[in-house]
């Protein structure tokens, strides 16, 4: 078992799996031709987050020009992804899935070559990862939340005296409340686009909370102990 890795070309899993898997996709065309348009940095970041939340990895192709150079469009996309990871990489690298991959209204199909049917994610779509030691949980909003985030699939079982929520790349306070039924209500700071810590998905780091899966929550995923991977 696990001597091979399931690989989806231009597609991905639509559930959280107990085994690691791989997506291979491209910033646009596989090589230097015009049949496939370039994607946006926002779409590439959102898909990366979705993949990691489901115990997957992304292999991202960049097709060179005939002289071996990287086309300007691809360079711009790679720099944008790098800038996002520079702020939010701790929610991606060396993390583990949480009990469910996330929550939100947008559902995209799984399987190979499924990405061509993808619908864009919204501010209501959240993805979850956690640190290796399980002490921090990352809630990743796939667009800037214009209203409070209420996490329906998570319940607060307990908090320690230093429990707080941080927005990665932002030094200010992130207010939160625990609702009467035990769900976290997160207030995103009122920031203009140019003052936000990044341009794409936004990561809220939950520190000092003991969180449990809400048994009554509906999520299209499985609960699992994921195979560790770095």
C-alpha positions as YAML, in Angstrom:
chain: A
units: angstrom
residues:
- id: 1
  name: UNK
  ca: [0.00, 0.00, 0.00]
- id: 2
  name: UNK
  ca: [1.14, 3.53, -0.91]
- id: 3
  name: UNK
  ca: [4.04, 2.31, -3.06]
- id: 4
  name: UNK
  ca: [2.60, 4.46, -5.83]
- id: 5
  name: UNK
  ca: [0.98, 7.91, -5.91]
- id: 6
  name: UNK
  ca: [-2.33, 8.60, -7.62]
- id: 7
  name: UNK
  ca: [-1.80, 11.41, -10.12]
- id: 8
  name: UNK
  ca: [-4.56, 13.50, -11.68]
- id: 9
  name: UNK
  ca: [-3.64, 15.30, -14.88]
- id: 10
  name: UNK
  ca: [-5.43, 18.66, -15.01]
- id: 11
  name: UNK
  ca: [-7.70, 17.60, -12.14]
- id: 12
  name: UNK
  ca: [-7.82, 16.68, -8.45]
- id: 13
  name: UNK
  ca: [-9.68, 14.85, -5.69]
- id: 14
  name: UNK
  ca: [-13.01, 16.22, -4.51]
- id: 15
  name: UNK
  ca: [-12.65, 14.61, -1.05]
- id: 16
  name: UNK
  ca: [-10.09, 14.37, 1.72]
- id: 17
  name: UNK
  ca: [-8.14, 11.12, 1.42]
- id: 18
  name: UNK
  ca: [-6.09, 9.09, 3.95]
- id: 19
  name: UNK
  ca: [-3.27, 8.81, 1.40]
- id: 20
  name: UNK
  ca: [-1.16, 11.47, -0.35]
- id: 21
  name: UNK
  ca: [-1.88, 12.15, -4.01]
- id: 22
  name: UNK
  ca: [-0.74, 14.46, -6.77]
- id: 23
  name: UNK
  ca: [-2.14, 16.94, -9.27]
- id: 24
  name: UNK
  ca: [-0.11, 17.78, -12.33]
- id: 25
  name: UNK
  ca: [-1.29, 20.89, -14.08]
- id: 26
  name: UNK
  ca: [0.15, 23.91, -15.83]
- id: 27
  name: UNK
  ca: [0.16, 27.68, -15.57]
- id: 28
  name: UNK
  ca: [-1.36, 27.57, -19.04]
- id: 29
  name: UNK
  ca: [-0.15, 25.50, -21.99]
- id: 30
  name: UNK
  ca: [2.01, 22.41, -21.42]
- id: 31
  name: UNK
  ca: [4.54, 23.84, -23.86]
- id: 32
  name: UNK
  ca: [4.89, 27.03, -25.86]
- id: 33
  name: UNK
  ca: [1.75, 27.05, -27.97]
- id: 34
  name: UNK
  ca: [-1.56, 28.87, -27.89]
- id: 35
  name: UNK
  ca: [-4.19, 26.16, -27.40]
- id: 36
  name: UNK
  ca: [-4.46, 26.70, -23.64]
- id: 37
  name: UNK
  ca: [-4.84, 30.19, -22.15]
- id: 38
  name: UNK
  ca: [-2.83, 31.22, -19.11]
- id: 39
  name: UNK
  ca: [-4.64, 30.94, -15.79]
- id: 40
  name: UNK
  ca: [-4.88, 33.72, -13.22]
- id: 41
  name: UNK
  ca: [-2.69, 33.78, -10.12]
- id: 42
  name: UNK
  ca: [-5.84, 33.85, -8.01]
- id: 43
  name: UNK
  ca: [-7.12, 30.60, -9.56]
- id: 44
  name: UNK
  ca: [-3.75, 28.88, -9.19]
- id: 45
  name: UNK
  ca: [-3.46, 29.85, -5.50]
- id: 46
  name: UNK
  ca: [-7.04, 28.76, -4.77]
- id: 47
  name: UNK
  ca: [-6.49, 25.38, -6.43]
- id: 48
  name: UNK
  ca: [-3.20, 24.89, -4.56]
- id: 49
  name: UNK
  ca: [-4.99, 25.54, -1.25]
- id: 50
  name: UNK
  ca: [-7.83, 23.18, -2.18]
- id: 51
  name: UNK
  ca: [-5.35, 20.43, -3.10]
- id: 52
  name: UNK
  ca: [-3.31, 20.71, 0.11]
- id: 53
  name: UNK
  ca: [-6.46, 20.71, 2.28]
- id: 54
  name: UNK
  ca: [-7.32, 17.29, 0.79]
- id: 55
  name: UNK
  ca: [-3.88, 15.74, 1.43]
- id: 56
  name: UNK
  ca: [-2.61, 16.40, -2.08]
- id: 57
  name: UNK
  ca: [0.39, 18.09, -3.70]
- id: 58
  name: UNK
  ca: [0.63, 20.23, -6.82]
- id: 59
  name: UNK
  ca: [3.15, 19.66, -9.59]
- id: 60
  name: UNK
  ca: [3.01, 22.87, -11.63]
- id: 61
  name: UNK
  ca: [4.30, 22.89, -15.19]
- id: 62
  name: UNK
  ca: [5.80, 25.95, -16.87]
- id: 63
  name: UNK
  ca: [6.26, 25.60, -20.61]
- id: 64
  name: UNK
  ca: [9.34, 27.41, -21.96]
- id: 65
  name: UNK
  ca: [9.54, 29.31, -25.22]
- id: 66
  name: UNK
  ca: [11.47, 27.86, -28.17]
- id: 67
  name: UNK
  ca: [14.73, 29.46, -26.95]
- id: 68
  name: UNK
  ca: [14.31, 27.94, -23.46]
- id: 69
  name: UNK
  ca: [13.25, 31.19, -21.79]
- id: 70
  name: UNK
  ca: [10.23, 31.39, -19.47]
- id: 71
  name: UNK
  ca: [7.47, 33.50, -21.08]
- id: 72
  name: UNK
  ca: [6.67, 36.79, -19.32]
- id: 73
  name: UNK
  ca: [3.11, 35.64, -18.53]
- id: 74
  name: UNK
  ca: [4.45, 32.57, -16.71]
- id: 75
  name: UNK
  ca: [7.10, 34.61, -14.89]
- id: 76
  name: UNK
  ca: [4.40, 36.95, -13.56]
- id: 77
  name: UNK
  ca: [2.28, 34.03, -12.35]
- id: 78
  name: UNK
  ca: [5.21, 32.35, -10.59]
- id: 79
  name: UNK
  ca: [6.18, 35.61, -8.87]
- id: 80
  name: UNK
  ca: [2.57, 36.10, -7.72]
- id: 81
  name: UNK
  ca: [2.39, 32.59, -6.28]
- id: 82
  name: UNK
  ca: [5.77, 33.13, -4.60]
- id: 83
  name: UNK
  ca: [4.61, 36.40, -3.06]
- id: 84
  name: UNK
  ca: [1.53, 34.67, -1.68]
- id: 85
  name: UNK
  ca: [3.60, 31.81, -0.23]
- id: 86
  name: UNK
  ca: [6.00, 34.34, 1.28]
- id: 87
  name: UNK
  ca: [3.14, 35.54, 3.50]
- id: 88
  name: UNK
  ca: [1.12, 32.35, 3.89]
- id: 89
  name: UNK
  ca: [3.53, 29.47, 3.36]
- id: 90
  name: UNK
  ca: [3.20, 28.19, 6.93]
- id: 91
  name: UNK
  ca: [-0.40, 27.19, 6.13]
- id: 92
  name: UNK
  ca: [0.87, 25.04, 3.22]
- id: 93
  name: UNK
  ca: [4.36, 23.65, 3.85]
- id: 94
  name: UNK
  ca: [4.74, 20.73, 6.31]
- id: 95
  name: UNK
  ca: [1.05, 20.92, 7.27]
- id: 96
  name: UNK
  ca: [-1.52, 18.17, 7.70]
- id: 97
  name: UNK
  ca: [-5.19, 18.07, 6.74]
- id: 98
  name: UNK
  ca: [-7.77, 18.77, 9.42]
- id: 99
  name: UNK
  ca: [-10.73, 16.41, 10.02]
- id: 100
  name: UNK
  ca: [-12.52, 17.87, 6.98]
- id: 101
  name: UNK
  ca: [-11.02, 19.77, 4.07]
- id: 102
  name: UNK
  ca: [-13.26, 22.80, 4.46]
- id: 103
  name: UNK
  ca: [-16.70, 24.19, 3.92]
- id: 104
  name: UNK
  ca: [-18.54, 26.51, 1.54]
- id: 105
  name: UNK
  ca: [-21.01, 26.56, -1.34]
- id: 106
  name: UNK
  ca: [-18.73, 25.93, -4.33]
- id: 107
  name: UNK
  ca: [-18.40, 22.31, -5.44]
- id: 108
  name: UNK
  ca: [-16.02, 21.29, -8.20]
- id: 109
  name: UNK
  ca: [-15.84, 17.84, -9.74]
- id: 110
  name: UNK
  ca: [-12.95, 15.48, -9.07]
- id: 111
  name: UNK
  ca: [-10.93, 13.28, -11.39]
- id: 112
  name: UNK
  ca: [-8.54, 13.75, -14.26]
- id: 113
  name: UNK
  ca: [-9.14, 16.62, -16.71]
- id: 114
  name: UNK
  ca: [-11.87, 17.99, -14.43]
- id: 115
  name: UNK
  ca: [-10.34, 21.44, -13.96]
- id: 116
  name: UNK
  ca: [-11.78, 22.71, -17.25]
- id: 117
  name: UNK
  ca: [-15.20, 22.61, -15.54]
- id: 118
  name: UNK
  ca: [-14.07, 24.43, -12.40]
- id: 119
  name: UNK
  ca: [-16.24, 27.17, -10.96]
- id: 120
  name: UNK
  ca: [-14.46, 30.05, -9.20]
- id: 121
  name: UNK
  ca: [-14.30, 29.96, -5.42]
- id: 122
  name: UNK
  ca: [-15.87, 32.69, -3.29]
- id: 123
  name: UNK
  ca: [-15.32, 34.40, 0.05]
- id: 124
  name: UNK
  ca: [-17.71, 31.85, 1.59]
- id: 125
  name: UNK
  ca: [-15.42, 28.97, 0.60]
- id: 126
  name: UNK
  ca: [-13.01, 27.98, 3.39]
- id: 127
  name: UNK
  ca: [-10.23, 25.41, 3.41]
- id: 128
  name: UNK
  ca: [-8.52, 23.98, 6.50]
- id: 129
  name: UNK
  ca: [-5.00, 22.77, 7.26]
- id: 130
  name: UNK
  ca: [-3.19, 22.28, 10.55]
- id: 131
  name: UNK
  ca: [0.38, 22.37, 11.79]
- id: 132
  name: UNK
  ca: [2.31, 19.12, 12.25]
- id: 133
  name: UNK
  ca: [1.97, 19.31, 16.02]
- id: 134
  name: UNK
  ca: [-1.77, 20.03, 15.79]
- id: 135
  name: UNK
  ca: [-1.47, 23.19, 17.87]
- id: 136
  name: UNK
  ca: [-2.47, 25.59, 15.11]
- id: 137
  name: UNK
  ca: [-5.34, 25.31, 12.65]
- id: 138
  name: UNK
  ca: [-5.37, 27.43, 9.49]
- id: 139
  name: UNK
  ca: [-8.68, 28.65, 8.06]
- id: 140
  name: UNK
  ca: [-8.08, 29.85, 4.52]
- id: 141
  name: UNK
  ca: [-10.74, 32.08, 2.96]
- id: 142
  name: UNK
  ca: [-10.52, 31.80, -0.82]
- id: 143
  name: UNK
  ca: [-11.51, 35.47, -1.26]
- id: 144
  name: UNK
  ca: [-11.59, 38.45, 1.08]
- id: 145
  name: UNK
  ca: [-14.46, 37.96, 3.57]
- id: 146
  name: UNK
  ca: [-16.68, 41.00, 3.49]
- id: 147
  name: UNK
  ca: [-18.75, 39.72, 6.40]
- id: 148
  name: UNK
  ca: [-18.04, 37.67, 9.54]
- id: 149
  name: UNK
  ca: [-16.90, 34.07, 9.06]
- id: 150
  name: UNK
  ca: [-18.91, 31.51, 11.03]
- id: 151
  name: UNK
  ca: [-17.25, 28.11, 10.94]
- id: 152
  name: UNK
  ca: [-20.08, 25.58, 10.80]
- id: 153
  name: UNK
  ca: [-17.97, 22.42, 10.73]
- id: 154
  name: UNK
  ca: [-15.78, 23.35, 13.72]
- id: 155
  name: UNK
  ca: [-16.85, 23.52, 17.36]
- id: 156
  name: UNK
  ca: [-14.78, 24.95, 20.16]
- id: 157
  name: UNK
  ca: [-14.30, 22.25, 22.79]
- id: 158
  name: UNK
  ca: [-11.91, 24.25, 24.95]
- id: 159
  name: UNK
  ca: [-9.56, 27.24, 24.85]
- id: 160
  name: UNK
  ca: [-6.43, 28.11, 26.78]
- id: 161
  name: UNK
  ca: [-5.70, 31.47, 28.33]
- id: 162
  name: UNK
  ca: [-3.80, 32.70, 25.27]
- id: 163
  name: UNK
  ca: [-6.29, 31.63, 22.60]
- id: 164
  name: UNK
  ca: [-6.35, 34.09, 19.72]
- id: 165
  name: UNK
  ca: [-6.69, 34.37, 15.97]
- id: 166
  name: UNK
  ca: [-4.11, 35.95, 13.67]
- id: 167
  name: UNK
  ca: [-4.40, 36.97, 10.04]
- id: 168
  name: UNK
  ca: [-1.09, 35.98, 8.47]
- id: 169
  name: UNK
  ca: [0.81, 39.06, 7.28]
- id: 170
  name: UNK
  ca: [-1.27, 41.42, 9.45]
- id: 171
  name: UNK
  ca: [-0.13, 42.66, 12.87]
- id: 172
  name: UNK
  ca: [-3.47, 43.89, 14.13]
- id: 173
  name: UNK
  ca: [-6.02, 42.13, 16.31]
- id: 174
  name: UNK
  ca: [-8.58, 39.79, 14.73]
- id: 175
  name: UNK
  ca: [-11.73, 39.87, 16.89]
- id: 176
  name: UNK
  ca: [-13.69, 36.65, 17.35]
- id: 177
  name: UNK
  ca: [-16.54, 35.22, 19.39]
- id: 178
  name: UNK
  ca: [-17.77, 31.76, 20.26]
- id: 179
  name: UNK
  ca: [-21.46, 31.46, 19.45]
- id: 180
  name: UNK
  ca: [-24.00, 29.89, 21.80]
- id: 181
  name: UNK
  ca: [-23.75, 26.61, 19.90]
- id: 182
  name: UNK
  ca: [-19.94, 26.55, 20.06]
- id: 183
  name: UNK
  ca: [-18.97, 27.83, 16.61]
- id: 184
  name: UNK
  ca: [-16.26, 30.39, 15.97]
- id: 185
  name: UNK
  ca: [-17.32, 33.75, 14.53]
- id: 186
  name: UNK
  ca: [-14.32, 35.55, 13.05]
- id: 187
  name: UNK
  ca: [-14.38, 39.27, 12.25]
- id: 188
  name: UNK
  ca: [-12.07, 40.07, 9.35]
- id: 189
  name: UNK
  ca: [-10.32, 43.46, 9.79]
- id: 190
  name: UNK
  ca: [-11.77, 46.31, 7.77]
- id: 191
  name: UNK
  ca: [-8.93, 46.68, 5.29]
- id: 192
  name: UNK
  ca: [-8.89, 48.29, 1.85]
- id: 193
  name: UNK
  ca: [-7.53, 46.01, -0.89]
- id: 194
  name: UNK
  ca: [-4.16, 47.75, -0.93]
- id: 195
  name: UNK
  ca: [-3.79, 47.30, 2.87]
- id: 196
  name: UNK
  ca: [-4.50, 43.58, 2.90]
- id: 197
  name: UNK
  ca: [-1.56, 41.25, 3.56]
- id: 198
  name: UNK
  ca: [-1.79, 39.57, 0.14]
- id: 199
  name: UNK
  ca: [-3.83, 39.60, -3.06]
- id: 200
  name: UNK
  ca: [-5.42, 36.15, -3.05]
- id: 201
  name: UNK
  ca: [-6.53, 33.62, -0.42]
- id: 202
  name: UNK
  ca: [-6.39, 34.91, 3.17]
- id: 203
  name: UNK
  ca: [-5.21, 32.78, 6.09]
- id: 204
  name: UNK
  ca: [-6.60, 33.00, 9.62]
- id: 205
  name: UNK
  ca: [-4.43, 31.14, 12.13]
- id: 206
  name: UNK
  ca: [-6.30, 29.69, 15.11]
- id: 207
  name: UNK
  ca: [-4.00, 29.36, 18.13]
- id: 208
  name: UNK
  ca: [-4.86, 27.91, 21.54]
- id: 209
  name: UNK
  ca: [-8.21, 26.39, 20.58]
- id: 210
  name: UNK
  ca: [-9.20, 22.77, 21.08]
- id: 211
  name: UNK
  ca: [-11.46, 22.20, 18.10]
- id: 212
  name: UNK
  ca: [-13.79, 19.32, 17.34]
- id: 213
  name: UNK
  ca: [-15.73, 18.36, 14.26]
- id: 214
  name: UNK
  ca: [-19.39, 19.30, 14.50]
- id: 215
  name: UNK
  ca: [-21.14, 15.96, 14.05]
- id: 216
  name: UNK
  ca: [-24.20, 17.70, 12.64]
- id: 217
  name: UNK
  ca: [-22.29, 19.65, 10.01]
- id: 218
  name: UNK
  ca: [-22.72, 18.70, 6.39]
- id: 219
  name: UNK
  ca: [-19.47, 18.60, 4.42]
- id: 220
  name: UNK
  ca: [-18.60, 16.73, 1.26]
- id: 221
  name: UNK
  ca: [-15.52, 15.04, 2.61]
- id: 222
  name: UNK
  ca: [-14.32, 12.17, 4.75]
- id: 223
  name: UNK
  ca: [-12.82, 12.19, 8.23]
- id: 224
  name: UNK
  ca: [-9.48, 10.47, 8.30]
- id: 225
  name: UNK
  ca: [-6.06, 10.15, 9.82]
- id: 226
  name: UNK
  ca: [-3.95, 11.30, 6.91]
- id: 227
  name: UNK
  ca: [-0.65, 9.69, 6.06]
- id: 228
  name: UNK
  ca: [2.09, 12.14, 7.16]
- id: 229
  name: UNK
  ca: [3.95, 13.95, 4.41]
- id: 230
  name: UNK
  ca: [6.31, 16.91, 4.35]
...
